[in-house]
Coordinates of C-alpha atoms in Angstrom, one line a residue:
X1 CA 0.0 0.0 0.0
X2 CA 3.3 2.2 -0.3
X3 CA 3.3 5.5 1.3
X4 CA -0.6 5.9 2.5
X5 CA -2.1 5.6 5.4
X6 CA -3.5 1.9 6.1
X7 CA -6.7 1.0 7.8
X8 CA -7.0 -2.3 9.5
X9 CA -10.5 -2.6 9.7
X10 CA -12.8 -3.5 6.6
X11 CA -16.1 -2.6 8.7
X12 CA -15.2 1.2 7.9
X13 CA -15.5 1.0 4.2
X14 CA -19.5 0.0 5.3
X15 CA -20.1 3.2 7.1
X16 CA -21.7 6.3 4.9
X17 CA -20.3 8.5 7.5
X18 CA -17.7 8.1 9.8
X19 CA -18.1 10.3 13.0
X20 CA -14.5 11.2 14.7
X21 CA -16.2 12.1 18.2
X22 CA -13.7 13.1 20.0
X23 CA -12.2 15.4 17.5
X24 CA -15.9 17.2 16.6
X25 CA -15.2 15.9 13.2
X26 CA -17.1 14.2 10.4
X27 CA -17.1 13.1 6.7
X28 CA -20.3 13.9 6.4
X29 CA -19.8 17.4 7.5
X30 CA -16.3 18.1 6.6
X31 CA -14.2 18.2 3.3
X32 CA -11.2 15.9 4.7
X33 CA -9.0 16.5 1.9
X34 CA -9.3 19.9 1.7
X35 CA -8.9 20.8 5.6
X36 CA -6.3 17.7 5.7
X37 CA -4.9 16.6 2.7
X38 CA -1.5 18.6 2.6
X39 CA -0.5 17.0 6.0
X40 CA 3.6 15.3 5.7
X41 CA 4.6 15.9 9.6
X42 CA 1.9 15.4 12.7
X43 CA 3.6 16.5 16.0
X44 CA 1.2 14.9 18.9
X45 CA 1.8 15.9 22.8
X46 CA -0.2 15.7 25.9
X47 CA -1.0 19.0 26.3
X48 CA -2.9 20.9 24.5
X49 CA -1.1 24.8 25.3
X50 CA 2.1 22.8 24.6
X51 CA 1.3 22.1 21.1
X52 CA -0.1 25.1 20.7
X53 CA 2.8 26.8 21.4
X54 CA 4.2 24.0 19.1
X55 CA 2.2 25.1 16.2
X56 CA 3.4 28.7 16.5
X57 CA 6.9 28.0 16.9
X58 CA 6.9 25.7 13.5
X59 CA 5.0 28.4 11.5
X60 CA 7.2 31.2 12.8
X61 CA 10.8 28.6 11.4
X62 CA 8.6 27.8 8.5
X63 CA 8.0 31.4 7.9
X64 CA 4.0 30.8 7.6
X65 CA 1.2 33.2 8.9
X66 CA 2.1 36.2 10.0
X67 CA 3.9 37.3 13.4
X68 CA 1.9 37.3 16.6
X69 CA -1.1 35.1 14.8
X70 CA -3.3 33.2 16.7
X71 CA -4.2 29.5 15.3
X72 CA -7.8 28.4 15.8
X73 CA -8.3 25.3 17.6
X74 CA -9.9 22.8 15.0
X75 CA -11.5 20.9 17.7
X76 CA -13.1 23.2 19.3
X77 CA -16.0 21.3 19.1
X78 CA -14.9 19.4 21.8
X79 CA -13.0 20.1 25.0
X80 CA -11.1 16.2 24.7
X81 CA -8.6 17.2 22.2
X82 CA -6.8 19.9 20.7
X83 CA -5.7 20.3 17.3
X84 CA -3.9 23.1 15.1
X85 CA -2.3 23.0 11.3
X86 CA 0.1 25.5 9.6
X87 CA 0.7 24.4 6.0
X88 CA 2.2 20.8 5.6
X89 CA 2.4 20.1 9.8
X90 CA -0.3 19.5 12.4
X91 CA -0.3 19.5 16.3
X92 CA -2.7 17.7 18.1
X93 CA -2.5 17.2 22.1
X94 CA -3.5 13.4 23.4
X95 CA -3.7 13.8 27.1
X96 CA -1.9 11.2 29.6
X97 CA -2.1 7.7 29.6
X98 CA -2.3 5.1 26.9
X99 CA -6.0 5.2 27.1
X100 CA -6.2 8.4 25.9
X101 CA -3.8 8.6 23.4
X102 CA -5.1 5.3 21.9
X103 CA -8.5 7.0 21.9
X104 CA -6.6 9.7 19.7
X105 CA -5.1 8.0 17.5
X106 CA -7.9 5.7 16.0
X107 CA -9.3 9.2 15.3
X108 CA -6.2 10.7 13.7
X109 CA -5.1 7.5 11.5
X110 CA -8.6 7.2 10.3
X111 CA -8.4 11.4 9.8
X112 CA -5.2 11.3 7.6
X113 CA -7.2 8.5 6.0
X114 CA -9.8 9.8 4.7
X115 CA -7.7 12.8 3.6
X116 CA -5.8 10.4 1.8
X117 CA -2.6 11.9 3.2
X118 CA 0.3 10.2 2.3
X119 CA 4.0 9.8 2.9
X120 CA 3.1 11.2 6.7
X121 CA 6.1 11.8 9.5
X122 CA 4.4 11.3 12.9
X123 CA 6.0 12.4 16.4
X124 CA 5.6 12.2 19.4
X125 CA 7.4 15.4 21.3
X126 CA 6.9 15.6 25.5
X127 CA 8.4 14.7 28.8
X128 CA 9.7 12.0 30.7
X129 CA 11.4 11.0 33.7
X130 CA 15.5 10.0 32.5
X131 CA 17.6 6.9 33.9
X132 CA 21.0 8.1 34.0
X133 CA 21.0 10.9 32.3
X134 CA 21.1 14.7 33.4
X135 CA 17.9 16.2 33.3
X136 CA 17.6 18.2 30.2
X137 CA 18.6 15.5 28.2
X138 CA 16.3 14.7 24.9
X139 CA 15.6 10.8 24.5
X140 CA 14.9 9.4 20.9
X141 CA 13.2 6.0 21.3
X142 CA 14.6 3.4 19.6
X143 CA 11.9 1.0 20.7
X144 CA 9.4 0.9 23.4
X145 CA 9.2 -0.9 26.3
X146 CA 6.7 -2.4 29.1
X147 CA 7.6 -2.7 32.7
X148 CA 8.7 -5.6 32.5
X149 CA 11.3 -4.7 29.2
X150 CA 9.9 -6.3 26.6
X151 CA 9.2 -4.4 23.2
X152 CA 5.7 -5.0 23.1
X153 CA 2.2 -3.3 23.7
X154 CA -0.6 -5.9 25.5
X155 CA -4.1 -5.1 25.3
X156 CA -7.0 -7.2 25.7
X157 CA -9.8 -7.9 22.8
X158 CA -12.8 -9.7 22.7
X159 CA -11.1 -11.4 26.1
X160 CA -7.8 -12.6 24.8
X161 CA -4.9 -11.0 25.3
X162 CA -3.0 -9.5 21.8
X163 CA 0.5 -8.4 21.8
X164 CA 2.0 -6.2 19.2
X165 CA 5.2 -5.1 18.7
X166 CA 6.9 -1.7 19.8
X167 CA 9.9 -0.7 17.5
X168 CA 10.1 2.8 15.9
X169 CA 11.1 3.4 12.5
X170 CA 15.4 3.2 12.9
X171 CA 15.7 5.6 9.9
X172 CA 14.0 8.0 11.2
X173 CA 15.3 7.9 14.4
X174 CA 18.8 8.5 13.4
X175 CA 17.9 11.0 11.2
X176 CA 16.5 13.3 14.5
X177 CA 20.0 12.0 16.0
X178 CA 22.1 14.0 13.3
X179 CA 20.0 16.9 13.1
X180 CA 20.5 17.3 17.3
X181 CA 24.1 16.9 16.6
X182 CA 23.3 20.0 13.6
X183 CA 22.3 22.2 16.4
X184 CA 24.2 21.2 18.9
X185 CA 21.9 22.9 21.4
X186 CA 21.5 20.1 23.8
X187 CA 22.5 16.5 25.2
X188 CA 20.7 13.7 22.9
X189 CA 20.8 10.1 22.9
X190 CA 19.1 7.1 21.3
X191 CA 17.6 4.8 23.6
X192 CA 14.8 2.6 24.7
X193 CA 11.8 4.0 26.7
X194 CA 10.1 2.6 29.0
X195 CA 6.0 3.0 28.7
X196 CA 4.6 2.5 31.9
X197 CA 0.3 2.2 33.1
X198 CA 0.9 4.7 36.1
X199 CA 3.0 7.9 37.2
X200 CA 3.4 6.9 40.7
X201 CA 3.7 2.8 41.6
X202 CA 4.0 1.6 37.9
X203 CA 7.1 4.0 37.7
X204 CA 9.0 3.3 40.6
X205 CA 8.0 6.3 43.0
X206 CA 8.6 6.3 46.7
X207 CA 6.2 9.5 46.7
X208 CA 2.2 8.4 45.8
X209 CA -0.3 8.0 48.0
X210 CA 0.6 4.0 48.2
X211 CA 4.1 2.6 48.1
X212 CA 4.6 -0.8 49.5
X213 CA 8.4 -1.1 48.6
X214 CA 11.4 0.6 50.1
X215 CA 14.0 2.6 48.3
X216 CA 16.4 -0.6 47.6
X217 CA 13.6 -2.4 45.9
X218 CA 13.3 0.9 43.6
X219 CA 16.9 1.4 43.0
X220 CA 17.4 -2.1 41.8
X221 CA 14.8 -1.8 39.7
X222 CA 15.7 1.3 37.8
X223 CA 19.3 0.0 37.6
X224 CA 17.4 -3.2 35.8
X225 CA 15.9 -1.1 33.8
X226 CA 19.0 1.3 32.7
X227 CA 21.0 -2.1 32.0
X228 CA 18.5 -3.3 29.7
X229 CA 18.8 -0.3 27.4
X230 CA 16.0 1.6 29.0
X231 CA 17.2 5.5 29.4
X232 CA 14.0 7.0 30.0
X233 CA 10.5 6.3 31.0
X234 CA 6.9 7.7 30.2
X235 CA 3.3 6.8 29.6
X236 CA 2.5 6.4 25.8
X237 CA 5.2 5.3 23.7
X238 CA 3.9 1.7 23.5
X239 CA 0.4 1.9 21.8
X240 CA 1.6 4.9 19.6
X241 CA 4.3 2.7 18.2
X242 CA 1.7 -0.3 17.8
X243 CA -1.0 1.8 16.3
X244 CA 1.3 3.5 14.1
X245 CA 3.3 0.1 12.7
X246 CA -0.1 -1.5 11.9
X247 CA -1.1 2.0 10.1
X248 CA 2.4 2.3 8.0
X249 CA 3.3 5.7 9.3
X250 CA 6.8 6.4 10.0
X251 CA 6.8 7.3 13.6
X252 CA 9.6 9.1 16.5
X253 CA 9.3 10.0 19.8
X254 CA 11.4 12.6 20.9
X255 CA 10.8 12.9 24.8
X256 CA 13.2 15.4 27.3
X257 CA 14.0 14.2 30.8
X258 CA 13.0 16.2 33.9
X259 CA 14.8 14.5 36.5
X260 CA 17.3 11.8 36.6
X261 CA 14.9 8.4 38.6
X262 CA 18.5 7.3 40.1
X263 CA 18.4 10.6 42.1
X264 CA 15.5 11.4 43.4
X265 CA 11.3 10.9 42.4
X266 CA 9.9 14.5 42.4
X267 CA 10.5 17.5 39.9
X268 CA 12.1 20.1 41.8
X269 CA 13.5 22.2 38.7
X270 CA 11.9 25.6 38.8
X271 CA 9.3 27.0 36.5
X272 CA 11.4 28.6 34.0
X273 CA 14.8 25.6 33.8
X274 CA 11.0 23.4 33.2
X275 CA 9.5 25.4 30.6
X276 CA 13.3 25.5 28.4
X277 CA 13.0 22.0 29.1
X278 CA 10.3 21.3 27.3
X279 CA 11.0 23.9 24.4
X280 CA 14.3 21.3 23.4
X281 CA 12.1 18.6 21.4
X282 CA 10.3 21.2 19.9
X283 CA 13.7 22.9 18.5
X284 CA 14.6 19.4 17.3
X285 CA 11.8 18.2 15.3
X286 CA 11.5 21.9 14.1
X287 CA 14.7 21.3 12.8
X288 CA 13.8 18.7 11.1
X289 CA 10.9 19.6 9.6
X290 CA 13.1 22.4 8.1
X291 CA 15.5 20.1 6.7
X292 CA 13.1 17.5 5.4
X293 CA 11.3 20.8 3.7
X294 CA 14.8 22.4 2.2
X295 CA 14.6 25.5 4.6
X296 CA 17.7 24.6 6.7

């Protein structure tokens, strides 16, 4: 099926209208090409001011719209999601969790179906918690990880348990690896990450409201982890690389560290050292978007 975007479900072809709920969109209300069909690079993030700000920083290095412009938020239909486009890139939020990115997703494949998009770039840009790294440092996922360290996504359907597999495309990921070493701006590494079903136990934490392990028990863990391959950890990697290997889309994730897990479990870093933080994946796959568009 080459460069477009594959569906794996035959029921859709059925449906006279297909209703993207949580996005406030529809075929039967809106010209998908038209809005959609220019789409090569989708950034996705949990929050939705994040990729706002994401959307205005790639028009402003793409030199689209004018200064100072404010983009309108295409779902603004509903208050689940966030989405924005400039020219040939959209931003779209997801929320926390793999729940709600998965919930996401089937809506955004199916989107950049129907707008029979095709050679599409998709990454994810956010935060994460490091493993041996200094916090600052940007993580580009080789492949994802469960808690356990296995590069696989488990869900449950129709009662039996699936598994699919978690590896990012390798191309793609060296490619963001040369274009941080362009910039030069900030520590990058390739490495596994470590997807996880919960900020507090799931991760390791000594600080939730339940902890039935002591800090040994969390410390050998981590190091576990670390030794495995595993340099960072977050909450969404896994189904996004699942959903997107079954679609065909190319897929990153480009994640900073807040806080090194071998020193401590809380983010401490003040407002202002977190919000540059967060601006560093954004400067690297705006990079890249330049490059891949000839404006570098």
């Amino acid at each position: 099926r080459g460069n477009f975007i594959h569906l794996c479900n035959p029921h859709l072809e059925k449906m006279k209208e297909d209703i993207l709920y949580h996005f406030a969109l529809g075929t039967g209300t809106h010209d998908f090409p038209a809005l959609f069909g220019d789409v090569k690079f989708v950034c996705v993030g949990g929050s939705p001011s994040r990729m706002k700000a994401f959307i205005t920083y790639i028009a402003e290095e793409l030199g689209l719209g004018d200064p100072g412009c404010d983009y309108p938020n295409i779902c603004a239909g509903t208050d689940r999601y966030a989405m924005y486009k400039v020219g040939p890139v959209l931003s779209v939020s997801h929320g926390m969790g793999i729940p709600s990115i998965s919930i996401m997703l089937h809506e955004l494949i199916k989107l950049l179906y129907h707008a029979k998009c095709s050679n599409v770039t998709i990454i994810r840009i956010g935060t994460s918690g490091g493993i041996g790294l200094e916090p600052g440092s940007v993580v580009i996922t080789r492949q994802s990880v469960d808690a356990t360290f296995k590069p696989q996504f488990e869900q449950v359907i129709l009662g039996k348990t699936v598994i699919r597999h978690t590896n990012l495309d390798e191309q793609l990921a060296k490619e963001l690896m040369q274009c941080s070493k362009e910039i030069s701006q900030f520590n990058t590494v390739i490495g596994n990450t470590m997807c996880t079903l919960d900020f507090y136990e799931g991760q390791g934490r000594l600080d939730g409201a339940i902890c039935l392990y002591n800090e040994e028990e969390k410390l050998q863990y981590l190091k576990e982890a670390y030794d495995s391959g595993v340099r960072n950890i977050e909450m969404e990697s896994s189904v996004f690389a699942a959903m997107c290997n079954l679609s065909g889309l190319k897929a990153a994730v480009v994640c900073v560290t807040l806080l090194n897990r071998l020193e401590g479990d809380q983010i401490s870093s003040s407002h202002d050292v977190l919000v540059e933080y967060q601006q560093r994946p954004q400067k690297l796959v705006g990079y890249f978007i330049k490059k891949s568009l000839g404006k570098v």
